[in-house]
mmCIF file of C-alpha atoms (C1' of nucleotides) in Angstrom:
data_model
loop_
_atom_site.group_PDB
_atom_site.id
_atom_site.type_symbol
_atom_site.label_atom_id
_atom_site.label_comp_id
_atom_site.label_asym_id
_atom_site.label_seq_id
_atom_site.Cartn_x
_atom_site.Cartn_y
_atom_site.Cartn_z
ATOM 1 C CA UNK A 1235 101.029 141.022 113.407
ATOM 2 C CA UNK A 1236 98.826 140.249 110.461
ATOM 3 C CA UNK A 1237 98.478 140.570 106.949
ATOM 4 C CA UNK A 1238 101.580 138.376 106.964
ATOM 5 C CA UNK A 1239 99.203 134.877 107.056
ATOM 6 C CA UNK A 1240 98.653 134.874 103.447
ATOM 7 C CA UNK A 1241 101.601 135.916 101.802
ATOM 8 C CA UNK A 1242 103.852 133.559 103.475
ATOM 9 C CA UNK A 1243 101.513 130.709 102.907
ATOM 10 C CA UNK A 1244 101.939 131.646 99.456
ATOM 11 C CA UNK A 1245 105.273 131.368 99.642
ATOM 12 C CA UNK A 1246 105.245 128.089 101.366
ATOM 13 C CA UNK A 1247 103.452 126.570 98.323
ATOM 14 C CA UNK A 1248 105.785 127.905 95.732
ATOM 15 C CA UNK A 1249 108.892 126.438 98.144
ATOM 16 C CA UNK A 1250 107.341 122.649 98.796
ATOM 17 C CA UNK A 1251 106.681 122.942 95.096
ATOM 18 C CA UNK A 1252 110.184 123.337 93.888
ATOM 19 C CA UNK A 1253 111.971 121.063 95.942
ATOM 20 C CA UNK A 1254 111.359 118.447 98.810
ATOM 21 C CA UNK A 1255 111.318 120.248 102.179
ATOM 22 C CA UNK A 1256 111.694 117.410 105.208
ATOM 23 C CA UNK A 1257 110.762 119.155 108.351
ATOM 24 C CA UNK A 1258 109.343 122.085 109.244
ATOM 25 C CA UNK A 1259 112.649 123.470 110.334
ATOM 26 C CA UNK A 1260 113.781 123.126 107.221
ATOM 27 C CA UNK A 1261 110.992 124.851 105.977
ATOM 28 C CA UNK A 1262 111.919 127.788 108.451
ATOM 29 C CA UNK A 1263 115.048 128.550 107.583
ATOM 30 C CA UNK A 1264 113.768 128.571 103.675
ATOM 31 C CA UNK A 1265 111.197 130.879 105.062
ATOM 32 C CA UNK A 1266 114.630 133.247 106.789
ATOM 33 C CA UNK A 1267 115.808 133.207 103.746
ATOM 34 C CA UNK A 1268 112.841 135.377 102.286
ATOM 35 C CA UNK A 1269 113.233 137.661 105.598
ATOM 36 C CA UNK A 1270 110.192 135.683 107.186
ATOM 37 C CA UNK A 1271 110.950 134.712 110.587
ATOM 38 C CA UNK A 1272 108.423 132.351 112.467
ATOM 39 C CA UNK A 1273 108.283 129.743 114.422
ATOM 40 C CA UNK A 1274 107.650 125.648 114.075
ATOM 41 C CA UNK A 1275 104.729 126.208 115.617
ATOM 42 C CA UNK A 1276 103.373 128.659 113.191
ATOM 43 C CA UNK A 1277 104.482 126.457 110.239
ATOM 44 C CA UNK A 1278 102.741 123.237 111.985
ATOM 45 C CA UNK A 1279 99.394 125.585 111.573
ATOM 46 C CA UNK A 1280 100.426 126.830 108.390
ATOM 47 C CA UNK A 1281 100.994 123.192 106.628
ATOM 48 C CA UNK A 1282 97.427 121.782 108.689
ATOM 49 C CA UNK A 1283 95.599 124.974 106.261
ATOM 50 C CA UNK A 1284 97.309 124.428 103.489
ATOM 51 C CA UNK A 1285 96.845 120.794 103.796
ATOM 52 C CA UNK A 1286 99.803 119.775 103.445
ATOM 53 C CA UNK A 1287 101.123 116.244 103.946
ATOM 54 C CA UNK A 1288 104.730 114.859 104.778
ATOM 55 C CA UNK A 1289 105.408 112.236 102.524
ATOM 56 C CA UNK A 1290 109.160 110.607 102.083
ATOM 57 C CA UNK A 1291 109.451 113.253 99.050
ATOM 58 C CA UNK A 1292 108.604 116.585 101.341
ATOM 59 C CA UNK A 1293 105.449 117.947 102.295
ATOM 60 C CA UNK A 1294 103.116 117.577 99.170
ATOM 61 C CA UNK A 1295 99.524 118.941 98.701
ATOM 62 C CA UNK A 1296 96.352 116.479 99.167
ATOM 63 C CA UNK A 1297 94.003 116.838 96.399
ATOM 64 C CA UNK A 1298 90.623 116.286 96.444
ATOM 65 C CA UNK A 1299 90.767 113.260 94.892
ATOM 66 C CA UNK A 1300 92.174 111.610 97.881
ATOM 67 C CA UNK A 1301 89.610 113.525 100.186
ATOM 68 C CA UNK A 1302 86.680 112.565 97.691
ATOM 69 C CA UNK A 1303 87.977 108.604 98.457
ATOM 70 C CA UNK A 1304 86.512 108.499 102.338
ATOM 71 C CA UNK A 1305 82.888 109.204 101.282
ATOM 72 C CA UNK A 1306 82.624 106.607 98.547
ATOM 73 C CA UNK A 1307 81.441 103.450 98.940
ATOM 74 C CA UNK A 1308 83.360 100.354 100.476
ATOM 75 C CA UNK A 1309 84.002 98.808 97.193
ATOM 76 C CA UNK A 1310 84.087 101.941 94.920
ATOM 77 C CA UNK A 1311 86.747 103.199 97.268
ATOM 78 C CA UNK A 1312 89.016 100.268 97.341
ATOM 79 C CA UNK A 1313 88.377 99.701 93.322
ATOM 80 C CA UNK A 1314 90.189 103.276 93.068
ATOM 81 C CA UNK A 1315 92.610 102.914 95.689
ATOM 82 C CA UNK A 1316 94.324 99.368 94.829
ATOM 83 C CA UNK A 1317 93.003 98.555 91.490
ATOM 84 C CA UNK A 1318 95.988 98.077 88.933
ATOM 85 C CA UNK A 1319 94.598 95.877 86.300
ATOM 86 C CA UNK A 1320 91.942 93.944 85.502
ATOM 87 C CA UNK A 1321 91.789 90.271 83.731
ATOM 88 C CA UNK A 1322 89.098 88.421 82.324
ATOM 89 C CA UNK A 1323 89.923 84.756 82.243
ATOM 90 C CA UNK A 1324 86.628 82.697 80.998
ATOM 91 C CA UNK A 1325 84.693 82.661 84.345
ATOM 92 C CA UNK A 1326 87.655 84.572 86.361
ATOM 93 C CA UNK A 1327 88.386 88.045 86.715
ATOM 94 C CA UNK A 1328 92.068 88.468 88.249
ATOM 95 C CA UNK A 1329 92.440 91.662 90.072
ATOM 96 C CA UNK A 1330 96.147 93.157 90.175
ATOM 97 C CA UNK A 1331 96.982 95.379 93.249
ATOM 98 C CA UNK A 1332 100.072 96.990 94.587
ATOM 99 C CA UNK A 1333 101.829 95.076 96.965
ATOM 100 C CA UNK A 1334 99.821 93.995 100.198
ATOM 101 C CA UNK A 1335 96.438 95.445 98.912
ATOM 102 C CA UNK A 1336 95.055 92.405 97.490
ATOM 103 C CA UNK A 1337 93.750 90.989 101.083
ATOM 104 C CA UNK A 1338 91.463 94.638 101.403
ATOM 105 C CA UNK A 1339 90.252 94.984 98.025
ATOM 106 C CA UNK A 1340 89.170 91.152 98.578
ATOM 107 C CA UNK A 1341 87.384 92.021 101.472
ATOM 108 C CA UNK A 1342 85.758 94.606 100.120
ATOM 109 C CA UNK A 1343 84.218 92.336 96.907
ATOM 110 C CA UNK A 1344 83.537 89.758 99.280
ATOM 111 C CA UNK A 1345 81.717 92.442 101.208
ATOM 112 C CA UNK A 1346 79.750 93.607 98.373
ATOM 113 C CA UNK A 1347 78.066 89.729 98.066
ATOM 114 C CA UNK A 1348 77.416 89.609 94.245
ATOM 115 C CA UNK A 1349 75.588 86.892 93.777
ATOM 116 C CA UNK A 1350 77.293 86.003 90.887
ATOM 117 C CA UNK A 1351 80.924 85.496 92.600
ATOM 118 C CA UNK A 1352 81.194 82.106 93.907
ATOM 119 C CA UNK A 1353 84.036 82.782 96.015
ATOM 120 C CA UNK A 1354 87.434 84.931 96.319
ATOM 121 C CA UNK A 1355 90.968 84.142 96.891
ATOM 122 C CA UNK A 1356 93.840 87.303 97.698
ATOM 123 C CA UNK A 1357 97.312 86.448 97.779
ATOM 124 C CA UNK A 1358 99.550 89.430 98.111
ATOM 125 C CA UNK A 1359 99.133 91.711 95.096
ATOM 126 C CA UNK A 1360 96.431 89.455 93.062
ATOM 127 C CA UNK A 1361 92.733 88.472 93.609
ATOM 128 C CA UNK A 1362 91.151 85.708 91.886
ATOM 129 C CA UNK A 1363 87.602 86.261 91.802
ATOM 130 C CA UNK A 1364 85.364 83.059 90.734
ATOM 131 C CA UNK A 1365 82.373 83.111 89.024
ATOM 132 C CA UNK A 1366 80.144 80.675 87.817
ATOM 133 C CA UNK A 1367 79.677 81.161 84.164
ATOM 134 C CA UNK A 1368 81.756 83.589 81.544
ATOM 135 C CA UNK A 1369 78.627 85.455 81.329
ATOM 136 C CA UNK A 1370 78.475 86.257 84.901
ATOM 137 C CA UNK A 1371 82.312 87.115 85.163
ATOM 138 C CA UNK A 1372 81.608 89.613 81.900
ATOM 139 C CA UNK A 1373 78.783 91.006 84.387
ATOM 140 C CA UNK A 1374 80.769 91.101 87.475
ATOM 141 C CA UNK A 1375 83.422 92.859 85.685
ATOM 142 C CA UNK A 1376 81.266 95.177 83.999
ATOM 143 C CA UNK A 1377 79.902 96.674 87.724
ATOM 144 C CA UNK A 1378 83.102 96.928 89.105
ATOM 145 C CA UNK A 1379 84.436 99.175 85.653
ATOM 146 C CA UNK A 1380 81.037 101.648 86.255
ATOM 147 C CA UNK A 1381 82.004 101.802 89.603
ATOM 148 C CA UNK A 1382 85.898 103.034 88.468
ATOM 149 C CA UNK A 1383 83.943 106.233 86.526
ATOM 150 C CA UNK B 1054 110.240 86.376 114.272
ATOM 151 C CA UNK B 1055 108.456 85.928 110.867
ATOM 152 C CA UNK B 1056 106.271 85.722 107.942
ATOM 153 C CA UNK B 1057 103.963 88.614 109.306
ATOM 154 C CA UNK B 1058 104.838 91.685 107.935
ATOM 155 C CA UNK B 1059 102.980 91.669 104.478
ATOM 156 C CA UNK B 1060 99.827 89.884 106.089
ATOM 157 C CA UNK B 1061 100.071 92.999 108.915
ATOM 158 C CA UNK B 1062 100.297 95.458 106.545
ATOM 159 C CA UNK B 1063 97.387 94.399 104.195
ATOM 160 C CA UNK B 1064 95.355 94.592 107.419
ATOM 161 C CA UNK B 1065 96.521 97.738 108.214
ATOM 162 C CA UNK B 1066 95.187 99.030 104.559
ATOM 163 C CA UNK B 1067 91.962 97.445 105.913
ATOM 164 C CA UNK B 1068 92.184 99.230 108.832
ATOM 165 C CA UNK B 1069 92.859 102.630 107.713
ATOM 166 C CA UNK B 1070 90.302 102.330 104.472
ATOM 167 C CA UNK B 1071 87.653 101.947 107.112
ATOM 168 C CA UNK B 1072 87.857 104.640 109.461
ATOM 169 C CA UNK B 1073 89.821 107.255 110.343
ATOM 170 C CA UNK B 1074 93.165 106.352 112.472
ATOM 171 C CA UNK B 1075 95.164 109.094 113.693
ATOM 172 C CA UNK B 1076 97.857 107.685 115.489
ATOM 173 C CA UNK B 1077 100.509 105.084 115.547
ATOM 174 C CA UNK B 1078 99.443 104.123 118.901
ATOM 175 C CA UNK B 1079 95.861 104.491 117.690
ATOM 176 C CA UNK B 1080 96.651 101.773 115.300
ATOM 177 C CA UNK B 1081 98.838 99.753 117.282
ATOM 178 C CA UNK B 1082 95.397 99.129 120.162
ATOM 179 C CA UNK B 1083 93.331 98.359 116.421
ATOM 180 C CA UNK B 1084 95.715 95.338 114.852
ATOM 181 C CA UNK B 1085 96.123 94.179 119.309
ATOM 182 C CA UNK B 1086 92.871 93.546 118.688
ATOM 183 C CA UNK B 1087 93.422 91.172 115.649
ATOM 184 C CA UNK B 1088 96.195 89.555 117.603
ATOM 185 C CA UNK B 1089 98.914 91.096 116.193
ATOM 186 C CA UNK B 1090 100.925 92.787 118.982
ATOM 187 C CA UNK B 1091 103.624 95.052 117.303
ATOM 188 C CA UNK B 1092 105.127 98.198 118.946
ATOM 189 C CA UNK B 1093 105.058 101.223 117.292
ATOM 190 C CA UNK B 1094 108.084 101.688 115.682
ATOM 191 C CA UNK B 1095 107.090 98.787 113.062
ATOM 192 C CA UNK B 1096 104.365 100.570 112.678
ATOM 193 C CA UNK B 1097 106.303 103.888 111.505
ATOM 194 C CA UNK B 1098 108.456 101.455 109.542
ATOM 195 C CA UNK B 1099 104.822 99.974 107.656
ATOM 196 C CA UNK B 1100 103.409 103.620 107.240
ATOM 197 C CA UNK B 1101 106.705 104.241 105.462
ATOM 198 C CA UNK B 1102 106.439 101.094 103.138
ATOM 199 C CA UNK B 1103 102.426 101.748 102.769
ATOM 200 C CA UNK B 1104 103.699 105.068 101.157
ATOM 201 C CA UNK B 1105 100.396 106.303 103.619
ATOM 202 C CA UNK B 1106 100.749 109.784 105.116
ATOM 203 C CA UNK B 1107 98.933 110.878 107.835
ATOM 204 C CA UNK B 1108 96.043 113.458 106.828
ATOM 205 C CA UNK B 1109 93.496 115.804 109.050
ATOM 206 C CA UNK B 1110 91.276 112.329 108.832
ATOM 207 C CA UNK B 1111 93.544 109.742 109.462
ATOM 208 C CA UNK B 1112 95.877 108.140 107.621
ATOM 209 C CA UNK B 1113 95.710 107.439 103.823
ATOM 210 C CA UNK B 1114 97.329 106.450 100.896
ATOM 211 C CA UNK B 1115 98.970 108.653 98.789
ATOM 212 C CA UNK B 1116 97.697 108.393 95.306
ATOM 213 C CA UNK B 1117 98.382 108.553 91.958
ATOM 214 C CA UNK B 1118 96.224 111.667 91.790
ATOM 215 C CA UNK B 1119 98.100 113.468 94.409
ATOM 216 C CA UNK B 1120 101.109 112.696 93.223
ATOM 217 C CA UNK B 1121 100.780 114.193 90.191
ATOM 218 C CA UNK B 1122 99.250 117.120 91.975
ATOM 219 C CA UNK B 1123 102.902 118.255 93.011
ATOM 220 C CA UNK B 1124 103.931 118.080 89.867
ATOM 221 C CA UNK B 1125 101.696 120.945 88.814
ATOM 222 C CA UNK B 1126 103.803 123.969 87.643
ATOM 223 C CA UNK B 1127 103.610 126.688 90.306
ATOM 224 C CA UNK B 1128 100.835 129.218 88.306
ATOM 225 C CA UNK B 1129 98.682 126.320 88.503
ATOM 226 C CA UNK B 1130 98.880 126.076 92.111
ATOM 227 C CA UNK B 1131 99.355 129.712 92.678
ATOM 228 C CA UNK B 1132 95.822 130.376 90.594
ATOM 229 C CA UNK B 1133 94.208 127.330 92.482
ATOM 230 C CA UNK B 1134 95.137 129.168 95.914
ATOM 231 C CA UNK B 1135 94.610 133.048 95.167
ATOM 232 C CA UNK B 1136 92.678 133.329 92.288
ATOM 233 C CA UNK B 1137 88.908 134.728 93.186
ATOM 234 C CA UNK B 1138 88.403 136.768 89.597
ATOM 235 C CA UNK B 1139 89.810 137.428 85.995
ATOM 236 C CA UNK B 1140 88.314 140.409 84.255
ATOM 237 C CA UNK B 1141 89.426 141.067 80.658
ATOM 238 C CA UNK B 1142 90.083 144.540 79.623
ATOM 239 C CA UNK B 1143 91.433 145.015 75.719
ATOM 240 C CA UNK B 1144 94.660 144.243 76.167
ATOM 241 C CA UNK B 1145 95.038 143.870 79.862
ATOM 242 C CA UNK B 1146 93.938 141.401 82.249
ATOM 243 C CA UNK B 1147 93.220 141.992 85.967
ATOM 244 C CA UNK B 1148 93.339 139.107 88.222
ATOM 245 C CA UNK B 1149 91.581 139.260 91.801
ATOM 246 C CA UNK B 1150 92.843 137.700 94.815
ATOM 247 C CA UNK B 1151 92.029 137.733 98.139
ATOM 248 C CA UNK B 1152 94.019 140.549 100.616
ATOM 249 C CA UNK B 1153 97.782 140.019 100.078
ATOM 250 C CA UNK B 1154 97.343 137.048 97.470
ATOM 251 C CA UNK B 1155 98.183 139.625 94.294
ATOM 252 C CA UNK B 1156 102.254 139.206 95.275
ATOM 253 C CA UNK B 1157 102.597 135.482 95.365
ATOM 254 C CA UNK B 1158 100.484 135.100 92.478
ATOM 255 C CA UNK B 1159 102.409 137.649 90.468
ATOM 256 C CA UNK B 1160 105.337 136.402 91.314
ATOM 257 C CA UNK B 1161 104.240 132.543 89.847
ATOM 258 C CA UNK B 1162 103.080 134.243 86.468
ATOM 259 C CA UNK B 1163 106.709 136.019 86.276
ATOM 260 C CA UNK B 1164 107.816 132.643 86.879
ATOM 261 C CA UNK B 1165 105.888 131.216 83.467
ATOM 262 C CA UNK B 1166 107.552 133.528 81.032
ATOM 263 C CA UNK B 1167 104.879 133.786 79.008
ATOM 264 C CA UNK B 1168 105.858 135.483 75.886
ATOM 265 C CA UNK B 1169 102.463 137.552 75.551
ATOM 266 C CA UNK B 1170 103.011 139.291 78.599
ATOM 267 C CA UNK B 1171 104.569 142.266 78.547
ATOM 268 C CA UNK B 1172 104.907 142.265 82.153
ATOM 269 C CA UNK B 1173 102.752 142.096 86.068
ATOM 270 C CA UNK B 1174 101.854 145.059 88.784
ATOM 271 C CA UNK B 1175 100.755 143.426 91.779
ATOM 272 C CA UNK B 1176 99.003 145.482 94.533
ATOM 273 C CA UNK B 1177 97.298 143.379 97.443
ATOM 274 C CA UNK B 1178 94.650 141.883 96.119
ATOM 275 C CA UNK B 1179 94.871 142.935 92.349
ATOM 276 C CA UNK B 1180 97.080 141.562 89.355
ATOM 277 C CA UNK B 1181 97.387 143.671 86.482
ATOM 278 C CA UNK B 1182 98.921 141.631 83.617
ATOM 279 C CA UNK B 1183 99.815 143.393 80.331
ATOM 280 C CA UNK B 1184 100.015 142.208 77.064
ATOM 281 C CA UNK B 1185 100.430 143.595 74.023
ATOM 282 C CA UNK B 1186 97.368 143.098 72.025
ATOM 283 C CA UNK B 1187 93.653 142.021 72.753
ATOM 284 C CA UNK B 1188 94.948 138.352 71.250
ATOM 285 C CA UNK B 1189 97.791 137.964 73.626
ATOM 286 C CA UNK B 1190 95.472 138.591 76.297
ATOM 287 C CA UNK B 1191 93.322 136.255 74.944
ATOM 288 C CA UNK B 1192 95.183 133.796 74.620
ATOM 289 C CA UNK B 1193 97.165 133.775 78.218
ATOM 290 C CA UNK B 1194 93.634 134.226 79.696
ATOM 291 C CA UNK B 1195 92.952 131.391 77.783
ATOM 292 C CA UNK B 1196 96.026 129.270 79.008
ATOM 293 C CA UNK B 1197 94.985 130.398 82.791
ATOM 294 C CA UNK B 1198 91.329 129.081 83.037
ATOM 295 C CA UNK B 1199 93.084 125.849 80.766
ATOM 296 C CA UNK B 1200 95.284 125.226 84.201
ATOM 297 C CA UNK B 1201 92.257 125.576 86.811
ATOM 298 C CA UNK B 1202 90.515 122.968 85.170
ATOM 299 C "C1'" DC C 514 127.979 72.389 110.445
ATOM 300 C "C1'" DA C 515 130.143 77.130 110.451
ATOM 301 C "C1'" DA C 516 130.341 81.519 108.650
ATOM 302 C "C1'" DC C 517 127.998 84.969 106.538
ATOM 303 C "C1'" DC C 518 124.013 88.026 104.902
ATOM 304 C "C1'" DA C 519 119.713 89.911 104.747
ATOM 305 C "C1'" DT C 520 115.282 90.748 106.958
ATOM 306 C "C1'" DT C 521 112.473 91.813 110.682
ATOM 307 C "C1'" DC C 522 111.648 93.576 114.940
ATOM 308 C "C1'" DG C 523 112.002 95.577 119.886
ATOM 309 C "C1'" DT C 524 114.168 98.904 122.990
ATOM 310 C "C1'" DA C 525 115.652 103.220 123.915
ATOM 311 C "C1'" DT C 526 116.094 107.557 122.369
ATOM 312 C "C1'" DA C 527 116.206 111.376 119.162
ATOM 313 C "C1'" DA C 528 113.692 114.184 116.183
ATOM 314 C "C1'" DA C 529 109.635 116.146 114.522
ATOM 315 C "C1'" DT C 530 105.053 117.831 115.086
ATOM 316 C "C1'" DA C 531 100.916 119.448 117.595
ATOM 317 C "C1'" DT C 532 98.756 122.150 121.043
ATOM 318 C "C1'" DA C 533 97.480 124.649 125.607
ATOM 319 C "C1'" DC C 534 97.980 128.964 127.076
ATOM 320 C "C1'" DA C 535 98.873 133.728 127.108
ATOM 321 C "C1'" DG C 536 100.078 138.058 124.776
ATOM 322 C "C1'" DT C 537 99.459 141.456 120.974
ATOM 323 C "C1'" DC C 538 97.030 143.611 117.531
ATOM 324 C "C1'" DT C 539 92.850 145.142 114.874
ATOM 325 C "C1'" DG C 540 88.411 146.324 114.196
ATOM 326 C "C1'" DA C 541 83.719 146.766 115.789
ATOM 327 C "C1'" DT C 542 80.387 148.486 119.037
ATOM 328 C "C1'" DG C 543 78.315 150.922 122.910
ATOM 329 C "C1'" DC D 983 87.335 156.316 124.800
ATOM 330 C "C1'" DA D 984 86.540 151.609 126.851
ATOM 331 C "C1'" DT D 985 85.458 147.141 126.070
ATOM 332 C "C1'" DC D 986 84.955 143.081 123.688
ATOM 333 C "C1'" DA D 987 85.808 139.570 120.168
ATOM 334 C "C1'" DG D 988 88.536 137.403 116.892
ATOM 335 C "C1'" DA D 989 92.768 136.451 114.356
ATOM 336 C "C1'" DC D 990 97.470 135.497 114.735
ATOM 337 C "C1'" DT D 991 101.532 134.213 116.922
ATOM 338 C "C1'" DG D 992 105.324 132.774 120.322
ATOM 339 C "C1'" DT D 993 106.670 130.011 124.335
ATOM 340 C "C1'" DA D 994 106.728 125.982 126.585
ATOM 341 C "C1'" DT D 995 105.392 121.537 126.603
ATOM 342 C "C1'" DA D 996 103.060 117.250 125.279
ATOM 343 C "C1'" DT D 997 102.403 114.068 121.824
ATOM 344 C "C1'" DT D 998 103.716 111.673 117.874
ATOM 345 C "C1'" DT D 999 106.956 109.767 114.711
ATOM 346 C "C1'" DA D 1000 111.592 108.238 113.136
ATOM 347 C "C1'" DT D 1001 115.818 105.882 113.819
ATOM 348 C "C1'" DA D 1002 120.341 103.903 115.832
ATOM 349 C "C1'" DC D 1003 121.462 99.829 117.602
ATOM 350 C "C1'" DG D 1004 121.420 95.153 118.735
ATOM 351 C "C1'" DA D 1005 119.121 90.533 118.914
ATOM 352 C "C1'" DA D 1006 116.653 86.834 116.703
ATOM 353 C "C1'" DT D 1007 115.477 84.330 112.583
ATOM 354 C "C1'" DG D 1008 116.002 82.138 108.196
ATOM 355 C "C1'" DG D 1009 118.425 81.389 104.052
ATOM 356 C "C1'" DT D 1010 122.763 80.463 101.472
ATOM 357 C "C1'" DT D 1011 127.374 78.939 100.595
ATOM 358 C "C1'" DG D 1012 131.688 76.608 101.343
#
DNA sequence: CAACCATTCGTATAAATATACAGTCTGATG
DNA sequence: CATCAGACTGTATATTTATACGAATGGTTG
């Protein structure tokens, strides 16, 4: 039964790229369609190689960005996943997050212990970070962009 | 029963950012821990609002990045997955895949109507695309190493 | 306050996904 | 040829995830 493998994986990428497939039965009867009969179980194999995700939009490919994010470090890695914008305010540097990240990105500065940050607050999509001088906000913010490249 | 949900779900970013957690249950025994006894189906219901999706290594956020990534046009993907080799020749360009990746490929270059190419053979592991003149091959050999980078 | 709505959550269950195991096939090696 | 190993798959089942439904809570309006 082999040379099949590759071909239909093939073809399962150019499906889940057109439209939003929702289950992997779904996904078989797509797969019937193109006179390629297998089973759930084969596709549940088939999507783990492929690395394929189910997200609310179908099963979508993980890049290698998201891969990449578990082996940087603590800060670097929440600085790319939750980081929206970032404010300078004199001696404050207002982080905006997507909803409910603020409280990990905070912990992760806090974990980081710059000396220059006096303290941090999170509320639900914003941390306030406080520093004690413009000049050490200006440096605070300037790690924290190098560590975005 | 509360004011929880967006302080449960920032800790479950925390959570997941950390380490790898590969279950609902998994995560349920993790935030028990912090106090905060929920049963799993909130948990589903957070996952779901977290936009996270659950990966080979535990659950994580879908990003930016990977969103875009499925909204790649098919060649892109198709060259991403089967493409081991382009070798120029005049005006004809053979593309190397692995066994049975020269169909599926083929098929995604059809797909781009590209107006150089005259038109595809596929064998099993071997695209042939022809174009008219050295430039057109050029030029869509060109526009093929533009989409793997 | 009473009536009404929206939000959040648990329970029970349905639906979806993963996997242990065994069978088939192919190719390599003695 | 016989045997062995590995890749691939289906069947049956276990595990994981989603959801229908109802209850509790808090806010709003008349």
């Amino acid at each position: 039964m082999g040379a099949h493998k590759r071909y239909r994986q093939g073809q399962i990428l150019k499906l889940i790229t057109g439209e939003a497939i929702t289950s992997h039965d779904e996904l078989r009867r797509r797969l019937a369609h193109l006179n390629m009969r297998v089973t759930q179980a084969t596709l549940s194999r088939d999507l783990h190689d492929l690395k394929l995700v189910k997200t609310a939009a179908g099963y979508k490919p993980l890049t290698a960005a998201s891969k990449e994010a578990s082996a940087l470090p603590p800060l670097a890695r929440a600085l790319r996943e939750f980081l929206v914008d970032i404010r300078p305010a004199y001696n404050l540097l207002v982080l905006k997050t997507p909803p409910s990240g603020a409280q990990p990105l905070a912990a992760a500065v806090d974990a980081e212990k710059f000396k220059e940050v006096a303290g941090t607050v999170a509320g639900d999509d914003t941390v306030l970070i406080i520093t004690p001088t413009r000049a050490a906000r200006a440096a605070v913010q300037r790690r924290m962009e190098e560590l975005l490249r």
